[in-house]
CSV table of C-alpha atoms in Angstrom, one decimal:
chain,number,residue,atom,x,y,z
A,12,MET,CA,147.2,-97.8,154.6
A,13,PRO,CA,148.5,-94.3,155.5
A,14,VAL,CA,148.6,-93.5,159.5
A,15,ASN,CA,145.3,-91.5,160.7
A,16,VAL,CA,143.4,-92.0,157.5
A,17,GLN,CA,140.8,-89.7,158.6
A,18,GLY,CA,143.2,-86.7,159.9
A,19,ARG,CA,144.3,-87.0,156.3
A,20,VAL,CA,140.9,-86.9,154.7
A,21,GLU,CA,139.5,-84.1,156.7
A,22,SER,CA,142.7,-81.9,155.8
A,23,MET,CA,142.7,-82.6,151.9
A,24,LEU,CA,139.2,-82.3,151.2
A,25,GLY,CA,139.1,-78.7,151.5
A,26,LYS,CA,142.0,-77.9,149.4
A,27,ASP,CA,142.5,-77.8,145.9
A,28,GLU,CA,143.4,-80.2,143.5
A,29,GLU,CA,146.9,-79.4,143.0
A,30,ASN,CA,148.2,-79.3,146.2
A,31,SER,CA,146.3,-82.4,147.5
A,32,PHE,CA,148.1,-85.2,148.6
A,33,LEU,CA,145.1,-87.9,148.1
A,34,THR,CA,143.7,-88.8,144.5
A,35,GLU,CA,140.3,-88.8,144.1
A,36,LEU,CA,140.4,-92.8,144.2
A,37,GLU,CA,142.7,-92.6,147.5
A,38,ILE,CA,139.7,-90.6,148.9
A,39,LYS,CA,136.9,-93.1,147.9
A,40,THR,CA,139.1,-95.8,149.5
A,41,CYS,CA,139.3,-94.0,152.7
A,42,SER,CA,135.5,-92.7,152.6
A,43,ARG,CA,134.7,-96.8,152.1
A,44,MET,CA,136.7,-98.4,155.0
A,45,VAL,CA,135.6,-98.3,158.9
A,46,VAL,CA,138.4,-99.5,161.3
A,47,HIS,CA,137.4,-101.0,164.4
A,48,ASP,CA,139.5,-101.3,167.5
A,49,GLU,CA,138.4,-104.0,169.5
A,50,ASN,CA,140.4,-103.9,172.4
A,51,GLN,CA,139.3,-100.0,172.7
A,52,GLY,CA,135.8,-100.7,171.6
A,53,GLU,CA,135.5,-97.8,169.4
A,54,ASN,CA,135.0,-97.1,165.8
A,55,CYS,CA,136.8,-94.7,163.4
A,56,ASN,CA,134.5,-93.5,160.5
A,57,VAL,CA,135.9,-91.5,157.4
A,58,GLY,CA,132.8,-90.0,156.2
A,59,GLU,CA,129.6,-91.0,156.6
A,60,VAL,CA,129.5,-94.8,156.3
A,61,GLU,CA,126.1,-96.3,157.3
A,62,ALA,CA,128.0,-99.9,157.4
A,63,ALA,CA,131.2,-101.7,157.7
A,64,SER,CA,132.6,-102.3,153.9
A,65,TYR,CA,134.4,-105.8,153.8
A,66,TRP,CA,137.6,-106.3,152.0
A,67,ASP,CA,136.2,-108.6,149.7
A,68,ASN,CA,133.5,-105.8,148.4
A,69,LEU,CA,136.2,-103.3,147.6
A,70,ASP,CA,136.1,-102.5,143.9
A,71,GLU,CA,138.7,-104.0,141.7
A,72,ASP,CA,140.5,-100.5,140.6
A,73,ILE,CA,140.9,-99.8,144.5
A,74,VAL,CA,142.5,-103.1,145.3
A,75,LEU,CA,145.1,-102.6,142.6
A,76,VAL,CA,146.0,-99.3,143.7
A,77,ILE,CA,146.4,-100.0,147.4
A,78,SER,CA,148.5,-103.1,145.8
A,79,ASN,CA,150.7,-101.0,143.6
A,80,HIS,CA,151.6,-99.4,147.1
A,81,LEU,CA,152.8,-102.2,149.1
A,82,HIS,CA,155.6,-103.8,149.2
A,83,GLY,CA,157.0,-107.3,149.6
A,84,SER,CA,155.4,-109.2,152.6
A,85,ASP,CA,152.6,-106.3,152.8
A,86,SER,CA,151.6,-107.2,149.2
A,87,LYS,CA,151.7,-111.1,150.0
A,88,ASN,CA,149.5,-110.6,153.4
A,89,PHE,CA,146.9,-108.5,151.4
A,90,ARG,CA,146.6,-111.1,148.2
A,91,LEU,CA,145.5,-113.7,151.2
A,92,VAL,CA,143.1,-111.7,152.7
A,93,CYS,CA,140.1,-112.6,150.8
A,94,LYS,CA,139.8,-114.7,147.6
A,95,ALA,CA,138.6,-111.4,145.8
A,96,ASN,CA,142.0,-110.0,146.2
A,97,ARG,CA,143.9,-113.7,145.3
A,98,ALA,CA,141.5,-113.1,141.6
A,99,ILE,CA,142.9,-109.5,140.9
A,100,MET,CA,146.4,-109.8,142.5
A,101,PRO,CA,149.3,-111.6,140.8
A,102,LYS,CA,151.1,-113.9,142.6
A,103,VAL,CA,154.2,-112.0,141.4
A,104,GLN,CA,154.1,-108.0,141.7
A,105,ALA,CA,155.7,-106.5,138.5
A,106,THR,CA,156.8,-103.4,140.9
A,107,SER,CA,160.3,-101.5,140.1
A,108,TYR,CA,162.5,-100.8,142.8
A,109,LEU,CA,164.6,-98.0,143.5
A,110,SER,CA,167.7,-99.7,145.1
A,111,PRO,CA,168.8,-103.2,143.6
A,112,TRP,CA,168.1,-106.7,145.7
A,113,LEU,CA,170.9,-108.5,147.3
A,114,VAL,CA,171.5,-112.2,147.0
A,115,PHE,CA,173.7,-114.9,148.1
A,116,SER,CA,173.6,-118.6,148.9
A,117,ARG,CA,172.4,-120.0,151.9
A,118,ASP,CA,174.2,-123.7,151.4
A,119,LEU,CA,177.3,-125.2,149.9
A,120,LYS,CA,175.2,-127.2,147.6
A,121,TYR,CA,174.0,-123.4,146.2
A,122,THR,CA,170.5,-123.9,145.8
A,123,ILE,CA,168.9,-122.2,148.6
A,124,TYR,CA,169.4,-118.3,147.9
A,125,ASN,CA,168.4,-115.4,150.1
A,126,VAL,CA,167.4,-112.3,148.3
A,127,VAL,CA,167.3,-109.1,150.6
A,128,ASN,CA,166.1,-105.6,149.7
A,129,PRO,CA,168.5,-102.8,151.9
A,130,MET,CA,166.2,-100.3,151.2
A,131,TYR,CA,163.4,-101.6,153.3
A,132,ASN,CA,164.5,-102.7,156.6
A,133,ASP,CA,166.5,-105.4,155.2
A,134,GLU,CA,163.6,-107.6,154.0
A,135,ASN,CA,164.7,-110.9,153.1
A,136,TYR,CA,163.5,-114.2,151.1
A,137,ALA,CA,164.4,-117.7,150.6
A,138,ILE,CA,164.3,-119.0,147.3
A,139,ASN,CA,164.8,-122.5,146.4
A,140,LEU,CA,166.4,-122.6,142.9
A,141,TYR,CA,167.0,-126.2,142.9
A,142,ASP,CA,168.2,-126.2,138.9
A,143,LEU,CA,170.9,-124.1,139.7
A,144,THR,CA,173.1,-126.4,141.4
A,145,GLY,CA,176.9,-125.9,140.5
A,146,CYS,CA,176.0,-122.7,138.8
A,147,THR,CA,178.0,-119.5,139.7
A,148,ILE,CA,176.5,-115.9,139.7
A,149,CYS,CA,178.7,-113.7,137.5
A,150,PHE,CA,176.6,-110.7,137.0
A,151,GLN,CA,173.0,-109.3,137.4
A,152,LYS,CA,170.7,-106.7,135.6
A,153,GLY,CA,167.3,-105.9,135.5
A,154,GLY,CA,166.4,-108.5,137.3
A,155,TRP,CA,168.3,-111.4,135.5
A,156,LEU,CA,171.0,-113.3,136.2
A,157,LEU,CA,174.3,-114.0,134.0
A,158,MET,CA,175.1,-118.1,135.5
A,159,THR,CA,177.9,-120.3,134.4
A,160,ARG,CA,178.2,-124.2,135.2
A,161,LYS,CA,181.4,-125.2,133.8
A,162,GLU,CA,181.7,-124.2,130.3
A,163,ASN,CA,177.7,-123.2,129.7
A,164,LEU,CA,177.3,-119.6,130.1
A,165,PHE,CA,173.5,-119.1,129.9
A,166,PHE,CA,171.0,-116.0,131.5
A,167,TYR,CA,168.1,-117.0,134.2
A,168,ASN,CA,165.5,-115.2,135.8
A,169,PRO,CA,165.1,-116.5,139.5
A,170,PHE,CA,161.5,-115.1,139.6
A,171,THR,CA,159.9,-116.5,136.7
A,172,ARG,CA,162.5,-119.2,136.1
A,173,GLU,CA,163.2,-118.4,132.4
A,174,THR,CA,166.2,-119.2,131.0
A,175,VAL,CA,168.1,-117.8,128.3
A,176,ASN,CA,171.1,-120.1,126.7
A,177,ILE,CA,174.2,-118.7,125.1
A,178,PRO,CA,176.4,-120.5,122.8
A,179,ASN,CA,179.3,-122.1,124.8
A,180,MET,CA,182.3,-120.6,125.9
A,181,ASP,CA,184.6,-121.5,128.9
A,182,VAL,CA,184.7,-118.1,130.8
A,183,GLY,CA,186.5,-119.6,133.8
A,184,ASN,CA,189.9,-118.0,133.4
A,185,TYR,CA,188.0,-114.5,132.2
A,186,SER,CA,188.3,-112.3,136.0
A,187,VAL,CA,185.2,-110.2,134.5
A,188,VAL,CA,181.9,-111.0,132.6
A,189,SER,CA,178.9,-108.5,132.1
A,190,PHE,CA,176.3,-107.9,129.7
A,191,SER,CA,174.8,-104.8,128.3
A,192,SER,CA,170.9,-105.0,128.6
A,193,LEU,CA,168.4,-107.2,129.2
A,194,PRO,CA,168.5,-110.6,127.6
A,195,THR,CA,165.0,-110.4,125.9
A,196,SER,CA,166.1,-107.5,124.4
A,197,SER,CA,168.0,-107.5,120.5
A,198,ASP,CA,170.8,-105.3,121.4
A,199,CYS,CA,171.9,-107.4,124.3
A,200,ILE,CA,175.8,-107.9,124.5
A,201,VAL,CA,178.0,-110.4,126.6
A,202,PHE,CA,181.4,-109.1,127.3
A,203,ALA,CA,184.2,-111.6,129.0
A,204,MET,CA,187.7,-110.0,130.1
A,205,ALA,CA,191.0,-111.6,131.1
A,206,ARG,CA,194.3,-110.1,131.6
A,207,ARG,CA,197.4,-112.2,131.0
A,208,ASN,CA,201.0,-111.3,130.4
A,209,ASP,CA,201.0,-110.0,127.2
A,210,GLY,CA,197.8,-108.2,127.2
A,211,ILE,CA,194.1,-108.3,127.2
A,212,TYR,CA,191.9,-110.7,126.0
A,213,ILE,CA,188.1,-110.0,125.6
A,214,ASN,CA,185.2,-111.7,124.2
A,215,CYS,CA,182.0,-110.4,122.7
A,216,ILE,CA,179.0,-112.1,121.6
A,217,ARG,CA,175.8,-110.1,120.5
A,218,LYS,CA,172.0,-110.9,120.1
A,219,GLY,CA,170.8,-110.5,116.6
A,220,GLU,CA,166.9,-110.5,115.5
A,221,ALA,CA,166.5,-114.0,115.7
A,222,HIS,CA,169.7,-115.6,117.7
A,223,TRP,CA,172.9,-115.0,118.7
A,224,ILE,CA,175.8,-114.2,116.7
A,225,HIS,CA,179.1,-115.9,117.1
A,226,TRP,CA,181.7,-114.9,119.9
A,227,SER,CA,184.0,-112.4,118.4
A,228,PHE,CA,187.7,-112.6,120.1
A,229,PHE,CA,190.0,-109.4,120.7
A,230,ASN,CA,193.7,-108.9,122.0
A,231,PHE,CA,195.1,-105.4,122.6
A,232,HIS,CA,198.9,-105.9,123.7
A,233,ASN,CA,200.3,-103.0,126.0
A,234,THR,CA,203.7,-102.9,127.4
A,235,ASN,CA,202.4,-101.4,130.6
A,236,ILE,CA,199.8,-103.9,131.0
A,237,GLU,CA,201.3,-105.2,134.2
A,238,ARG,CA,201.6,-101.8,136.0
A,239,SER,CA,198.4,-100.2,134.9
A,240,MET,CA,196.0,-102.9,135.2
A,241,PRO,CA,197.1,-105.7,137.6
A,242,PHE,CA,193.7,-107.0,138.4
A,243,LEU,CA,190.3,-106.6,136.7
A,244,SER,CA,186.9,-106.3,139.0
A,245,THR,CA,184.1,-104.7,137.4
A,246,ALA,CA,182.6,-104.2,133.9
A,247,VAL,CA,179.7,-101.7,133.9
A,248,PHE,CA,177.8,-100.8,130.8
A,249,HIS,CA,177.4,-97.1,130.0
A,250,ASP,CA,176.6,-95.1,127.0
A,251,GLY,CA,177.6,-97.6,124.5
A,252,ASP,CA,180.7,-98.9,125.9
A,253,PHE,CA,182.0,-101.1,128.4
A,254,PHE,CA,184.1,-99.2,131.5
A,255,CYS,CA,186.1,-101.9,133.5
A,256,LEU,CA,188.1,-100.9,137.2
A,257,ASP,CA,191.3,-102.2,138.9
A,258,ASP,CA,192.1,-102.2,142.2
A,259,HIS,CA,194.3,-99.6,141.4
A,260,GLY,CA,191.8,-97.0,140.1
A,261,THR,CA,192.7,-97.5,136.5
A,262,VAL,CA,189.9,-97.2,134.2
A,263,GLY,CA,189.6,-99.0,131.0
A,264,ARG,CA,187.1,-98.7,128.2
A,265,PHE,CA,186.5,-101.0,125.8
A,266,SER,CA,184.2,-99.5,122.8
A,267,THR,CA,181.4,-101.6,121.4
A,268,LYS,CA,181.2,-99.3,118.0
A,269,ASP,CA,184.5,-99.9,116.8
A,270,ASN,CA,185.9,-102.5,119.2
A,271,ASN,CA,188.4,-100.9,120.6
A,272,TRP,CA,190.3,-100.9,124.3
A,273,LYS,CA,191.9,-97.8,125.7
A,274,VAL,CA,192.8,-97.1,129.1
A,275,VAL,CA,190.7,-93.3,129.7
A,276,LYS,CA,192.5,-93.0,133.4
A,277,GLU,CA,195.8,-93.8,135.2
A,278,PRO,CA,196.4,-95.6,138.3
A,279,ASP,CA,195.9,-93.2,141.5
A,280,GLU,CA,198.2,-93.8,144.3
A,281,GLU,CA,195.3,-93.1,147.0
A,282,PHE,CA,193.0,-95.0,145.8
A,283,TYR,CA,191.6,-97.9,147.7
A,284,GLN,CA,188.9,-100.5,146.3
A,285,GLY,CA,185.7,-99.7,144.8
A,286,HIS,CA,182.9,-100.6,142.5
A,287,LEU,CA,181.9,-99.1,139.2
A,288,VAL,CA,177.7,-98.6,139.1
A,289,GLU,CA,175.7,-97.2,136.4
A,290,CYS,CA,173.0,-94.5,137.8
A,291,PHE,CA,171.0,-92.7,135.9
A,292,GLY,CA,173.2,-91.8,133.2
A,293,ALA,CA,176.4,-91.3,135.3
A,294,LEU,CA,179.2,-93.5,135.8
A,295,LEU,CA,179.9,-93.7,139.7
A,296,LEU,CA,182.6,-95.3,141.6
A,297,VAL,CA,181.3,-96.6,145.0
A,298,GLN,CA,183.9,-97.0,147.6
A,299,LEU,CA,184.1,-99.4,150.9
A,300,GLU,CA,184.9,-98.5,154.3
A,301,HIS,CA,188.7,-98.5,154.2
A,302,CYS,CA,190.9,-97.2,157.3
A,303,GLY,CA,188.3,-96.1,159.0
A,304,THR,CA,186.8,-94.2,156.4
A,305,PRO,CA,183.0,-94.2,155.5
A,306,VAL,CA,181.8,-95.6,152.4
A,307,LYS,CA,182.6,-92.8,149.4
A,308,ILE,CA,180.5,-92.2,146.6
A,309,SER,CA,182.2,-90.3,143.3
A,310,LYS,CA,180.9,-89.5,139.7
A,311,LEU,CA,183.2,-89.6,136.6
A,312,ASN,CA,183.9,-86.5,135.2
A,313,PHE,CA,184.7,-87.3,131.3
A,314,SER,CA,186.0,-83.9,130.4
A,315,GLU,CA,188.6,-84.0,132.9
A,316,MET,CA,188.7,-87.6,133.3
A,317,GLU,CA,188.8,-87.4,137.0
A,318,TRP,CA,186.4,-88.7,139.9
A,319,VAL,CA,184.2,-85.8,141.9
A,320,GLU,CA,182.8,-86.8,145.3
A,321,VAL,CA,178.9,-86.7,145.1
């Protein structure tokens, strides 16, 4: 609940609707609640309230409004307040977060994972994914994990425990594994890439309307490959293409339209380690701390193929 509810309501009730920070439903919520402080022995009433309203007397729509503005453990605690809240609120809140969560294993068996939200005071949860013993996370997007177990490659949702299988392919020798969109959509593409002495090797598989189409193999020879692409670290799907970045700042692009590979940005002598991120239609480069320099974020200018700091 907002701090100083009474002050907010009193300051907003006399203002026009366009400039009001409180919706009609929020004012209704505040007006029905009585906050009692047992330590100070005083009541803080909003409006004219004859008697205290208990939590289980809240309207269903009010409970949903409150729950939609709560996060993580706060939402869980609010759900446990009473039976009425538990009946109204789902166990897993389908909330859209502004920032990706971080996930890492806590034990050598890779069954206990910590999930951390860096944008909410590093709030973290422990999840027992016992069915992922011996698996490795390759890539994540939209809450789905692309995982491998020996020669098996599959999608896994850690919150719903749903699994989407992919036709087998050994990705152990591939340094980059990624996918374009959610595995539940019909346009999902899985992308795997490796650098070898004679060039770049790329494997792709597309999801059709009813099932996955077979794997497609592509080999691109490049006489300067050892100089320009010594190591591939990340791959991001952007505007119909997969973009890859190496430790020297080289940017390569694989077009899913014509299955063509091209180096679109040459190496940079002053480049240091970074990761590609697709954000609101822009391709960003996030570079970590290096020799005392802070974290640096740049956006790729496609017209000049240059990184512009943002």
